[in-house]
Amino acid sequence: MNRIWKIAIVHDTSRPGLGGHDTHLAFRGLPGVEVVGLADSNPEHLDERMAAVRAARHYDDFVEMFDREKPDIALLASRLPAEHFAPIKAAAERGIHVLCEKPMTNDLEEADEIIRLAEQHNVKIAVALLARHALVFQTMKRMISEGAIGTPLTFYGRGKEDDRGGGEDMVVLGTHILDIGCFLFGNPESVFAEVSVNGRPLLRSDRSATREPLGPVAGDNVFALLGFPGGRGVFESRRGLFRQQVRMGVTVAGSEGALSVRYDNDRKLRLSRSPFPPEDEAAFEEVPLIETRTIPGAEPIDFGHLEYFTENNRLAAWDLMAAIEHDRPPLASAYNARTVLEIINGIYASQLSGRVISLPLRDRRHPLETPDYYEN
């Protein structure tokens, strides 16, 4: 990539949130990158944040930054879905490509509009669904395709299942897990789900208090069956099961074995060579992860608070630059983010209707907010 990439970062730290996954550092240390500006209305410790992202100039307003700096790429670092549409729209209308933190949005009609804007203005929109870039899941996908577990049969995914378990966990962390299922098995064609509150079936009027503003969320127990083109999937999240060890994880069971990843700090890939179900012969061995991907000229990573996020944010940024250069879709795109949101909406629609819901959804409205919601 023999060019200078101008990057503008939108990271308003004055807004409430639970922290982040270092998305704002995605372009730091990449070759040929110039961070031309940071839009952040919070004056406290601003110099530190400017230094961390190596921004040349500060702005209070992202529109002014876009107009003055004319960047190639806008990086949206907020983890709050309601804060993404306005800068995405402003960027797309100016021909600026986007790397956006997940969830991209909590509104399916808004997701449709984001994709329409991207197509109309010929810009790429990448979303920080980092598992698609992570070596552990890249290796899992390769091993499945090479037949390491025989015919892949079932995908099992769990959320973190802490005090956010159920609907909030599904929207925040389940976004990653559901996208891993799509990455490994393809986009699902149907969903059937049970969602409950305090042991009773979810009602359309139910709402859960959330630790962050996430839009309509409900339920403390989610159990969903996904119909993938190449197999079946299960996603579940139950509130209050988290203890001292992380429960969040992924297992893919096949006819000749299983592959598993726990979403802890290590994120090791484990392989069972037994053709029997795990409850019969659960014997897993760790799979060595060998990284062959390189970014020529990139600085060593000596920043960030967790290696998994820092490394894969960088790979997401590099992939977006390559996607622009070669006019191909990003590995994790707005289309992938929309598919995950359709699954989440489909889970609520299935619970409220008591039926299997076909995907993609015909009704783009949110089931919890639409009294006359129907599907198929």
mmCIF file of C-alpha atoms in Angstrom:
data_model
loop_
_atom_site.group_PDB
_atom_site.id
_atom_site.type_symbol
_atom_site.label_atom_id
_atom_site.label_comp_id
_atom_site.label_asym_id
_atom_site.label_seq_id
_atom_site.Cartn_x
_atom_site.Cartn_y
_atom_site.Cartn_z
ATOM 1 C CA MET A 1 0.000 0.000 0.000
ATOM 2 C CA ASN A 2 2.126 2.837 -1.302
ATOM 3 C CA ARG A 3 0.066 5.768 -0.019
ATOM 4 C CA ILE A 4 -0.643 7.800 3.094
ATOM 5 C CA TRP A 5 -3.972 6.961 4.720
ATOM 6 C CA LYS A 6 -5.666 9.835 6.538
ATOM 7 C CA ILE A 7 -7.594 8.555 9.573
ATOM 8 C CA ALA A 8 -10.123 10.538 11.627
ATOM 9 C CA ILE A 9 -11.228 9.139 14.989
ATOM 10 C CA VAL A 10 -14.627 9.752 16.580
ATOM 11 C CA HIS A 11 -14.368 8.823 20.259
ATOM 12 C CA ASP A 12 -16.537 10.943 22.531
ATOM 13 C CA THR A 13 -15.477 9.884 26.012
ATOM 14 C CA SER A 14 -18.040 12.163 27.688
ATOM 15 C CA ARG A 15 -20.778 9.585 26.975
ATOM 16 C CA PRO A 16 -21.653 6.813 29.453
ATOM 17 C CA GLY A 17 -20.317 3.332 28.824
ATOM 18 C CA LEU A 18 -18.520 0.377 30.351
ATOM 19 C CA GLY A 19 -15.165 1.169 28.821
ATOM 20 C CA GLY A 20 -14.128 -0.325 25.528
ATOM 21 C CA HIS A 21 -12.044 -2.790 23.611
ATOM 22 C CA ASP A 22 -9.354 -0.340 22.451
ATOM 23 C CA THR A 23 -11.057 0.210 19.106
ATOM 24 C CA HIS A 24 -9.714 3.794 19.113
ATOM 25 C CA LEU A 25 -6.177 2.360 18.877
ATOM 26 C CA ALA A 26 -6.843 0.210 15.791
ATOM 27 C CA PHE A 27 -4.671 2.252 13.390
ATOM 28 C CA ARG A 28 -1.860 3.023 15.832
ATOM 29 C CA GLY A 29 1.502 1.784 14.563
ATOM 30 C CA LEU A 30 0.318 0.814 11.088
ATOM 31 C CA PRO A 31 2.572 1.850 8.192
ATOM 32 C CA GLY A 32 1.460 4.704 5.958
ATOM 33 C CA VAL A 33 -1.122 5.961 8.449
ATOM 34 C CA GLU A 34 -1.645 9.550 9.598
ATOM 35 C CA VAL A 35 -4.262 10.190 12.280
ATOM 36 C CA VAL A 36 -5.353 13.669 11.233
ATOM 37 C CA GLY A 37 -7.901 14.306 13.971
ATOM 38 C CA LEU A 38 -9.759 13.179 17.075
ATOM 39 C CA ALA A 39 -13.338 14.297 17.714
ATOM 40 C CA ASP A 40 -14.019 14.182 21.462
ATOM 41 C CA SER A 41 -16.071 16.709 23.433
ATOM 42 C CA ASN A 42 -14.564 15.658 26.782
ATOM 43 C CA PRO A 43 -11.836 18.144 27.853
ATOM 44 C CA GLU A 44 -10.585 16.036 30.771
ATOM 45 C CA HIS A 45 -7.230 14.313 30.140
ATOM 46 C CA LEU A 46 -7.566 15.214 26.472
ATOM 47 C CA ASP A 47 -3.806 15.461 25.923
ATOM 48 C CA GLU A 48 -3.390 11.862 27.063
ATOM 49 C CA ARG A 49 -6.041 10.603 24.635
ATOM 50 C CA MET A 50 -4.595 12.653 21.797
ATOM 51 C CA ALA A 51 -1.176 11.156 22.472
ATOM 52 C CA ALA A 52 -2.567 7.622 22.723
ATOM 53 C CA VAL A 53 -4.082 7.747 19.232
ATOM 54 C CA ARG A 54 -1.345 10.066 17.890
ATOM 55 C CA ALA A 55 -3.881 12.560 16.577
ATOM 56 C CA ALA A 56 -2.584 15.712 14.920
ATOM 57 C CA ARG A 57 -5.586 17.909 15.759
ATOM 58 C CA HIS A 58 -8.584 17.953 18.101
ATOM 59 C CA TYR A 59 -12.215 18.680 17.263
ATOM 60 C CA ASP A 60 -15.372 18.906 19.336
ATOM 61 C CA ASP A 61 -17.517 18.016 16.329
ATOM 62 C CA PHE A 62 -16.997 15.113 13.923
ATOM 63 C CA VAL A 63 -18.705 16.873 10.990
ATOM 64 C CA GLU A 64 -16.243 19.756 11.203
ATOM 65 C CA MET A 65 -13.402 17.250 11.394
ATOM 66 C CA PHE A 66 -14.636 15.395 8.315
ATOM 67 C CA ASP A 67 -15.034 18.614 6.321
ATOM 68 C CA ARG A 68 -11.680 20.110 7.312
ATOM 69 C CA GLU A 69 -9.514 17.009 7.239
ATOM 70 C CA LYS A 70 -11.162 15.040 4.399
ATOM 71 C CA PRO A 71 -9.969 11.695 5.779
ATOM 72 C CA ASP A 72 -9.914 8.406 3.900
ATOM 73 C CA ILE A 73 -11.285 6.466 6.874
ATOM 74 C CA ALA A 74 -13.367 7.386 9.916
ATOM 75 C CA LEU A 75 -12.900 5.224 13.005
ATOM 76 C CA LEU A 76 -15.953 5.135 15.306
ATOM 77 C CA ALA A 77 -14.853 3.901 18.729
ATOM 78 C CA SER A 78 -18.040 4.195 20.799
ATOM 79 C CA ARG A 79 -19.522 0.873 21.947
ATOM 80 C CA LEU A 80 -23.004 2.446 22.161
ATOM 81 C CA PRO A 81 -25.048 1.528 19.073
ATOM 82 C CA ALA A 82 -27.105 4.731 19.035
ATOM 83 C CA GLU A 83 -23.949 6.789 18.479
ATOM 84 C CA HIS A 84 -23.003 5.263 15.133
ATOM 85 C CA PHE A 85 -25.610 6.206 12.557
ATOM 86 C CA ALA A 86 -24.995 9.974 12.454
ATOM 87 C CA PRO A 87 -21.214 9.756 11.873
ATOM 88 C CA ILE A 88 -21.639 6.844 9.432
ATOM 89 C CA LYS A 89 -24.124 8.891 7.412
ATOM 90 C CA ALA A 90 -21.902 11.969 7.470
ATOM 91 C CA ALA A 91 -18.873 9.908 6.474
ATOM 92 C CA ALA A 92 -20.614 8.013 3.661
ATOM 93 C CA GLU A 93 -22.032 11.213 2.149
ATOM 94 C CA ARG A 94 -18.476 12.565 1.999
ATOM 95 C CA GLY A 95 -17.012 9.393 0.472
ATOM 96 C CA ILE A 96 -15.238 8.421 3.701
ATOM 97 C CA HIS A 97 -14.847 4.733 4.536
ATOM 98 C CA VAL A 98 -15.680 3.562 8.080
ATOM 99 C CA LEU A 99 -14.434 1.174 10.756
ATOM 100 C CA CYS A 100 -17.154 0.960 13.407
ATOM 101 C CA GLU A 101 -17.222 -0.629 16.856
ATOM 102 C CA LYS A 102 -19.977 -3.191 17.434
ATOM 103 C CA PRO A 103 -22.941 -3.290 17.798
ATOM 104 C CA MET A 104 -23.195 -1.232 14.606
ATOM 105 C CA THR A 105 -26.803 -0.353 15.434
ATOM 106 C CA ASN A 106 -29.744 -1.727 17.405
ATOM 107 C CA ASP A 107 -32.256 -0.858 14.672
ATOM 108 C CA LEU A 108 -32.651 -3.129 11.646
ATOM 109 C CA GLU A 109 -34.188 -0.411 9.482
ATOM 110 C CA GLU A 110 -31.202 1.767 10.368
ATOM 111 C CA ALA A 111 -28.854 -1.069 9.390
ATOM 112 C CA ASP A 112 -30.604 -1.236 6.011
ATOM 113 C CA GLU A 113 -30.106 2.506 5.588
ATOM 114 C CA ILE A 114 -26.413 2.252 6.517
ATOM 115 C CA ILE A 115 -25.893 -0.358 3.822
ATOM 116 C CA ARG A 116 -27.894 1.698 1.309
ATOM 117 C CA LEU A 117 -25.688 4.725 2.041
ATOM 118 C CA ALA A 118 -22.529 2.643 1.670
ATOM 119 C CA GLU A 119 -23.662 1.265 -1.675
ATOM 120 C CA GLN A 120 -24.883 4.637 -2.939
ATOM 121 C CA HIS A 121 -21.627 6.414 -2.096
ATOM 122 C CA ASN A 122 -19.332 3.449 -2.848
ATOM 123 C CA VAL A 123 -17.710 3.309 0.585
ATOM 124 C CA LYS A 124 -16.623 0.323 2.656
ATOM 125 C CA ILE A 125 -17.995 -0.106 6.179
ATOM 126 C CA ALA A 126 -16.133 -2.527 8.408
ATOM 127 C CA VAL A 127 -17.393 -3.509 11.867
ATOM 128 C CA ALA A 128 -15.231 -4.650 14.787
ATOM 129 C CA LEU A 129 -16.523 -8.216 14.870
ATOM 130 C CA LEU A 130 -13.038 -9.258 15.850
ATOM 131 C CA ALA A 131 -13.433 -13.040 15.909
ATOM 132 C CA ARG A 132 -13.311 -13.069 12.107
ATOM 133 C CA HIS A 133 -9.751 -11.711 12.337
ATOM 134 C CA ALA A 134 -8.610 -13.689 15.383
ATOM 135 C CA LEU A 135 -6.062 -16.437 14.784
ATOM 136 C CA VAL A 136 -7.925 -18.842 17.077
ATOM 137 C CA PHE A 137 -11.145 -18.664 15.041
ATOM 138 C CA GLN A 138 -9.320 -18.499 11.712
ATOM 139 C CA THR A 139 -7.617 -21.752 12.754
ATOM 140 C CA MET A 140 -10.909 -23.273 13.900
ATOM 141 C CA LYS A 141 -12.529 -22.457 10.550
ATOM 142 C CA ARG A 142 -9.594 -23.934 8.626
ATOM 143 C CA MET A 143 -9.573 -27.132 10.687
ATOM 144 C CA ILE A 144 -13.313 -27.588 10.185
ATOM 145 C CA SER A 145 -12.924 -27.163 6.427
ATOM 146 C CA GLU A 146 -10.020 -29.642 6.433
ATOM 147 C CA GLY A 147 -12.155 -32.289 8.154
ATOM 148 C CA ALA A 148 -10.469 -32.277 11.573
ATOM 149 C CA ILE A 149 -13.792 -33.070 13.271
ATOM 150 C CA GLY A 150 -15.433 -34.903 10.385
ATOM 151 C CA THR A 151 -18.756 -33.500 9.238
ATOM 152 C CA PRO A 152 -19.570 -30.376 11.293
ATOM 153 C CA LEU A 153 -22.921 -30.913 12.971
ATOM 154 C CA THR A 154 -23.717 -28.386 15.686
ATOM 155 C CA PHE A 155 -22.521 -24.969 16.799
ATOM 156 C CA TYR A 156 -22.884 -24.194 20.520
ATOM 157 C CA GLY A 157 -22.426 -20.593 21.690
ATOM 158 C CA ARG A 158 -22.821 -19.043 25.145
ATOM 159 C CA GLY A 159 -22.767 -15.454 26.313
ATOM 160 C CA LYS A 160 -20.903 -14.255 29.379
ATOM 161 C CA GLU A 161 -23.940 -14.986 31.581
ATOM 162 C CA ASP A 162 -23.089 -12.453 34.290
ATOM 163 C CA ASP A 163 -25.585 -9.933 35.686
ATOM 164 C CA ARG A 164 -26.346 -8.941 32.089
ATOM 165 C CA GLY A 165 -27.313 -12.511 31.176
ATOM 166 C CA GLY A 166 -30.235 -12.888 28.799
ATOM 167 C CA GLY A 167 -31.173 -10.028 26.472
ATOM 168 C CA GLU A 168 -28.413 -7.564 27.378
ATOM 169 C CA ASP A 169 -25.736 -10.246 27.143
ATOM 170 C CA MET A 170 -27.129 -11.285 23.751
ATOM 171 C CA VAL A 171 -26.984 -7.745 22.364
ATOM 172 C CA VAL A 172 -23.513 -6.914 23.705
ATOM 173 C CA LEU A 173 -21.401 -10.084 23.851
ATOM 174 C CA GLY A 174 -23.750 -12.412 22.025
ATOM 175 C CA THR A 175 -23.141 -10.257 18.970
ATOM 176 C CA HIS A 176 -19.639 -11.749 18.807
ATOM 177 C CA ILE A 177 -20.818 -15.311 19.452
ATOM 178 C CA LEU A 178 -23.633 -15.197 16.892
ATOM 179 C CA ASP A 179 -21.265 -13.760 14.293
ATOM 180 C CA ILE A 180 -18.772 -16.567 14.947
ATOM 181 C CA GLY A 181 -21.558 -19.021 14.125
ATOM 182 C CA CYS A 182 -22.158 -17.198 10.838
ATOM 183 C CA PHE A 183 -18.413 -17.077 10.128
ATOM 184 C CA LEU A 184 -18.086 -20.842 10.614
ATOM 185 C CA PHE A 185 -21.416 -22.124 9.246
ATOM 186 C CA GLY A 186 -22.782 -19.382 6.972
ATOM 187 C CA ASN A 187 -25.788 -17.134 7.588
ATOM 188 C CA PRO A 188 -28.656 -18.969 9.307
ATOM 189 C CA GLU A 189 -31.898 -19.542 7.453
ATOM 190 C CA SER A 190 -34.193 -19.841 10.486
ATOM 191 C CA VAL A 191 -34.415 -19.366 14.237
ATOM 192 C CA PHE A 192 -36.646 -20.773 16.973
ATOM 193 C CA ALA A 193 -36.256 -19.372 20.474
ATOM 194 C CA GLU A 194 -37.506 -19.250 24.031
ATOM 195 C CA VAL A 195 -36.953 -16.062 26.020
ATOM 196 C CA SER A 196 -38.120 -15.780 29.613
ATOM 197 C CA VAL A 197 -38.241 -13.319 32.518
ATOM 198 C CA ASN A 198 -38.154 -14.611 36.082
ATOM 199 C CA GLY A 199 -39.201 -18.044 34.864
ATOM 200 C CA ARG A 200 -42.188 -16.928 32.780
ATOM 201 C CA PRO A 201 -42.402 -16.408 29.005
ATOM 202 C CA LEU A 202 -41.330 -12.998 27.743
ATOM 203 C CA LEU A 203 -44.119 -10.537 26.916
ATOM 204 C CA ARG A 204 -43.891 -7.767 24.347
ATOM 205 C CA SER A 205 -44.233 -5.195 27.126
ATOM 206 C CA ASP A 206 -41.235 -6.522 29.086
ATOM 207 C CA ARG A 207 -38.042 -4.471 29.255
ATOM 208 C CA SER A 208 -34.775 -5.124 31.066
ATOM 209 C CA ALA A 209 -32.793 -2.401 32.794
ATOM 210 C CA THR A 210 -29.386 -2.358 31.093
ATOM 211 C CA ARG A 211 -26.008 -1.151 32.276
ATOM 212 C CA GLU A 212 -25.606 0.811 29.032
ATOM 213 C CA PRO A 213 -28.140 2.440 26.683
ATOM 214 C CA LEU A 214 -28.743 -0.347 24.171
ATOM 215 C CA GLY A 215 -32.260 0.186 22.866
ATOM 216 C CA PRO A 216 -35.054 -2.367 23.414
ATOM 217 C CA VAL A 217 -33.747 -5.302 25.470
ATOM 218 C CA ALA A 218 -35.662 -7.871 27.492
ATOM 219 C CA GLY A 219 -35.313 -11.272 29.088
ATOM 220 C CA ASP A 220 -32.998 -12.912 31.620
ATOM 221 C CA ASN A 221 -32.904 -16.282 29.871
ATOM 222 C CA VAL A 222 -32.386 -16.765 26.121
ATOM 223 C CA PHE A 223 -32.271 -20.120 24.355
ATOM 224 C CA ALA A 224 -32.219 -20.149 20.552
ATOM 225 C CA LEU A 225 -31.967 -22.840 17.880
ATOM 226 C CA LEU A 226 -30.418 -21.671 14.617
ATOM 227 C CA GLY A 227 -30.828 -23.380 11.265
ATOM 228 C CA PHE A 228 -27.523 -22.924 9.439
ATOM 229 C CA PRO A 229 -27.047 -24.079 5.826
ATOM 230 C CA GLY A 230 -24.431 -26.617 6.938
ATOM 231 C CA GLY A 231 -25.721 -27.658 10.338
ATOM 232 C CA ARG A 232 -27.569 -26.505 13.416
ATOM 233 C CA GLY A 233 -26.698 -24.030 16.119
ATOM 234 C CA VAL A 234 -27.550 -23.236 19.723
ATOM 235 C CA PHE A 235 -27.139 -19.900 21.453
ATOM 236 C CA GLU A 236 -27.960 -19.385 25.092
ATOM 237 C CA SER A 237 -27.482 -16.829 27.819
ATOM 238 C CA ARG A 238 -28.776 -17.183 31.377
ATOM 239 C CA ARG A 239 -28.399 -14.473 33.955
ATOM 240 C CA GLY A 240 -26.265 -15.031 37.029
ATOM 241 C CA LEU A 241 -24.281 -18.142 36.051
ATOM 242 C CA PHE A 242 -20.903 -16.361 35.890
ATOM 243 C CA ARG A 243 -18.704 -17.126 38.881
ATOM 244 C CA GLN A 244 -14.903 -16.834 38.857
ATOM 245 C CA GLN A 245 -14.361 -18.446 35.460
ATOM 246 C CA VAL A 246 -15.734 -17.152 32.179
ATOM 247 C CA ARG A 247 -18.525 -19.301 30.735
ATOM 248 C CA MET A 248 -18.652 -17.434 27.423
ATOM 249 C CA GLY A 249 -17.437 -19.657 24.618
ATOM 250 C CA VAL A 250 -17.951 -21.612 21.429
ATOM 251 C CA THR A 251 -17.942 -25.332 20.648
ATOM 252 C CA VAL A 252 -18.402 -26.944 17.253
ATOM 253 C CA ALA A 253 -19.284 -30.633 17.418
ATOM 254 C CA GLY A 254 -18.697 -32.867 14.406
ATOM 255 C CA SER A 255 -19.095 -36.501 13.487
ATOM 256 C CA GLU A 256 -15.464 -37.272 14.439
ATOM 257 C CA GLY A 257 -14.659 -34.775 17.192
ATOM 258 C CA ALA A 258 -15.154 -31.265 18.504
ATOM 259 C CA LEU A 259 -13.373 -27.910 18.616
ATOM 260 C CA SER A 260 -13.823 -25.525 21.518
ATOM 261 C CA VAL A 261 -12.779 -22.011 22.590
ATOM 262 C CA ARG A 262 -13.478 -20.442 25.969
ATOM 263 C CA TYR A 263 -13.675 -16.640 25.817
ATOM 264 C CA ASP A 264 -11.202 -16.054 28.637
ATOM 265 C CA ASN A 265 -7.960 -14.079 28.398
ATOM 266 C CA ASP A 266 -6.079 -17.022 26.826
ATOM 267 C CA ARG A 267 -8.708 -18.053 24.236
ATOM 268 C CA LYS A 268 -7.026 -21.404 23.577
ATOM 269 C CA LEU A 269 -8.276 -23.672 20.812
ATOM 270 C CA ARG A 270 -8.963 -27.198 22.078
ATOM 271 C CA LEU A 271 -9.636 -30.321 20.031
ATOM 272 C CA SER A 272 -11.422 -33.521 21.015
ATOM 273 C CA ARG A 273 -10.778 -36.432 18.666
ATOM 274 C CA SER A 274 -13.604 -38.523 20.069
ATOM 275 C CA PRO A 275 -16.588 -39.223 17.774
ATOM 276 C CA PHE A 276 -18.779 -39.486 20.869
ATOM 277 C CA PRO A 277 -20.658 -36.570 22.463
ATOM 278 C CA PRO A 278 -18.570 -34.590 24.985
ATOM 279 C CA GLU A 279 -20.543 -35.939 27.954
ATOM 280 C CA ASP A 280 -19.372 -39.471 27.064
ATOM 281 C CA GLU A 281 -15.675 -38.940 26.306
ATOM 282 C CA ALA A 282 -14.573 -35.389 27.002
ATOM 283 C CA ALA A 283 -10.842 -35.460 26.256
ATOM 284 C CA PHE A 284 -9.510 -32.232 24.756
ATOM 285 C CA GLU A 285 -5.992 -31.311 23.697
ATOM 286 C CA GLU A 286 -4.697 -27.817 23.024
ATOM 287 C CA VAL A 287 -4.117 -26.923 19.363
ATOM 288 C CA PRO A 288 -0.966 -24.865 18.656
ATOM 289 C CA LEU A 289 -1.778 -21.538 17.008
ATOM 290 C CA ILE A 290 0.759 -20.541 14.368
ATOM 291 C CA GLU A 291 0.543 -16.976 13.079
ATOM 292 C CA THR A 292 1.716 -16.544 9.492
ATOM 293 C CA ARG A 293 0.074 -13.198 8.771
ATOM 294 C CA THR A 294 2.314 -10.150 8.839
ATOM 295 C CA ILE A 295 1.864 -6.419 8.292
ATOM 296 C CA PRO A 296 5.088 -5.182 6.697
ATOM 297 C CA GLY A 297 6.427 -2.112 8.452
ATOM 298 C CA ALA A 298 4.012 -2.211 11.394
ATOM 299 C CA GLU A 299 5.335 -1.165 14.791
ATOM 300 C CA PRO A 300 5.399 -3.729 17.608
ATOM 301 C CA ILE A 301 2.278 -3.678 19.762
ATOM 302 C CA ASP A 302 3.212 -2.272 23.179
ATOM 303 C CA PHE A 303 -0.088 -0.600 24.024
ATOM 304 C CA GLY A 304 -3.669 -1.534 24.843
ATOM 305 C CA HIS A 305 -5.116 -3.371 27.822
ATOM 306 C CA LEU A 306 -5.734 -6.829 26.323
ATOM 307 C CA GLU A 307 -3.673 -8.478 23.596
ATOM 308 C CA TYR A 308 -6.656 -10.149 21.863
ATOM 309 C CA PHE A 309 -8.437 -6.864 21.214
ATOM 310 C CA THR A 310 -5.330 -4.848 20.343
ATOM 311 C CA GLU A 311 -4.050 -7.378 17.810
ATOM 312 C CA ASN A 312 -7.381 -7.979 16.140
ATOM 313 C CA ASN A 313 -8.395 -4.326 16.009
ATOM 314 C CA ARG A 314 -5.155 -3.761 14.111
ATOM 315 C CA LEU A 315 -5.954 -6.629 11.749
ATOM 316 C CA ALA A 316 -9.453 -5.200 11.220
ATOM 317 C CA ALA A 317 -7.976 -1.801 10.333
ATOM 318 C CA TRP A 318 -5.403 -3.350 7.985
ATOM 319 C CA ASP A 319 -8.093 -5.493 6.357
ATOM 320 C CA LEU A 320 -10.259 -2.428 5.708
ATOM 321 C CA MET A 321 -7.339 -0.660 4.054
ATOM 322 C CA ALA A 322 -6.746 -3.728 1.862
ATOM 323 C CA ALA A 323 -10.469 -3.954 1.070
ATOM 324 C CA ILE A 324 -10.436 -0.347 -0.132
ATOM 325 C CA GLU A 325 -7.243 -0.882 -2.098
ATOM 326 C CA HIS A 326 -8.531 -4.021 -3.846
ATOM 327 C CA ASP A 327 -12.229 -3.067 -3.960
ATOM 328 C CA ARG A 328 -13.474 -6.094 -2.032
ATOM 329 C CA PRO A 329 -15.734 -6.403 1.020
ATOM 330 C CA PRO A 330 -14.101 -6.162 4.446
ATOM 331 C CA LEU A 331 -13.824 -9.487 6.245
ATOM 332 C CA ALA A 332 -16.238 -8.173 8.906
ATOM 333 C CA SER A 333 -18.668 -5.803 7.224
ATOM 334 C CA ALA A 334 -21.926 -3.942 7.753
ATOM 335 C CA TYR A 335 -23.644 -6.883 6.045
ATOM 336 C CA ASN A 336 -22.352 -9.234 8.750
ATOM 337 C CA ALA A 337 -23.436 -6.836 11.495
ATOM 338 C CA ARG A 338 -26.911 -6.631 9.958
ATOM 339 C CA THR A 339 -27.195 -10.420 9.847
ATOM 340 C CA VAL A 340 -26.460 -10.654 13.577
ATOM 341 C CA LEU A 341 -29.091 -8.017 14.298
ATOM 342 C CA GLU A 342 -31.600 -9.978 12.220
ATOM 343 C CA ILE A 343 -30.877 -13.070 14.336
ATOM 344 C CA ILE A 344 -31.468 -11.084 17.547
ATOM 345 C CA ASN A 345 -34.730 -9.650 16.232
ATOM 346 C CA GLY A 346 -35.691 -13.118 15.024
ATOM 347 C CA ILE A 347 -35.121 -14.535 18.517
ATOM 348 C CA TYR A 348 -37.585 -12.051 19.991
ATOM 349 C CA ALA A 349 -40.038 -12.592 17.121
ATOM 350 C CA SER A 350 -39.933 -16.357 17.629
ATOM 351 C CA GLN A 351 -40.609 -16.081 21.356
ATOM 352 C CA LEU A 352 -43.518 -13.680 20.849
ATOM 353 C CA SER A 353 -45.081 -15.669 18.011
ATOM 354 C CA GLY A 354 -44.234 -19.184 19.207
ATOM 355 C CA ARG A 355 -43.048 -20.072 15.710
ATOM 356 C CA VAL A 356 -39.944 -20.785 13.700
ATOM 357 C CA ILE A 357 -38.869 -17.524 12.063
ATOM 358 C CA SER A 358 -37.324 -17.516 8.599
ATOM 359 C CA LEU A 359 -34.234 -15.433 7.924
ATOM 360 C CA PRO A 360 -33.644 -12.883 6.520
ATOM 361 C CA LEU A 361 -36.585 -11.105 8.120
ATOM 362 C CA ARG A 362 -39.346 -9.584 6.028
ATOM 363 C CA ASP A 363 -40.506 -7.236 8.797
ATOM 364 C CA ARG A 364 -37.636 -4.885 9.600
ATOM 365 C CA ARG A 365 -39.224 -3.358 12.713
ATOM 366 C CA HIS A 366 -38.203 -4.431 16.223
ATOM 367 C CA PRO A 367 -40.569 -7.107 17.584
ATOM 368 C CA LEU A 368 -40.527 -5.653 21.107
ATOM 369 C CA GLU A 369 -41.695 -2.255 19.845
ATOM 370 C CA THR A 370 -44.254 -3.313 17.235
ATOM 371 C CA PRO A 371 -47.685 -4.515 18.428
ATOM 372 C CA ASP A 372 -48.668 -5.721 14.932
ATOM 373 C CA TYR A 373 -45.316 -7.371 14.214
ATOM 374 C CA TYR A 374 -45.626 -10.394 12.006
ATOM 375 C CA GLU A 375 -43.166 -12.612 10.178
ATOM 376 C CA ASN A 376 -44.022 -14.955 7.341
#
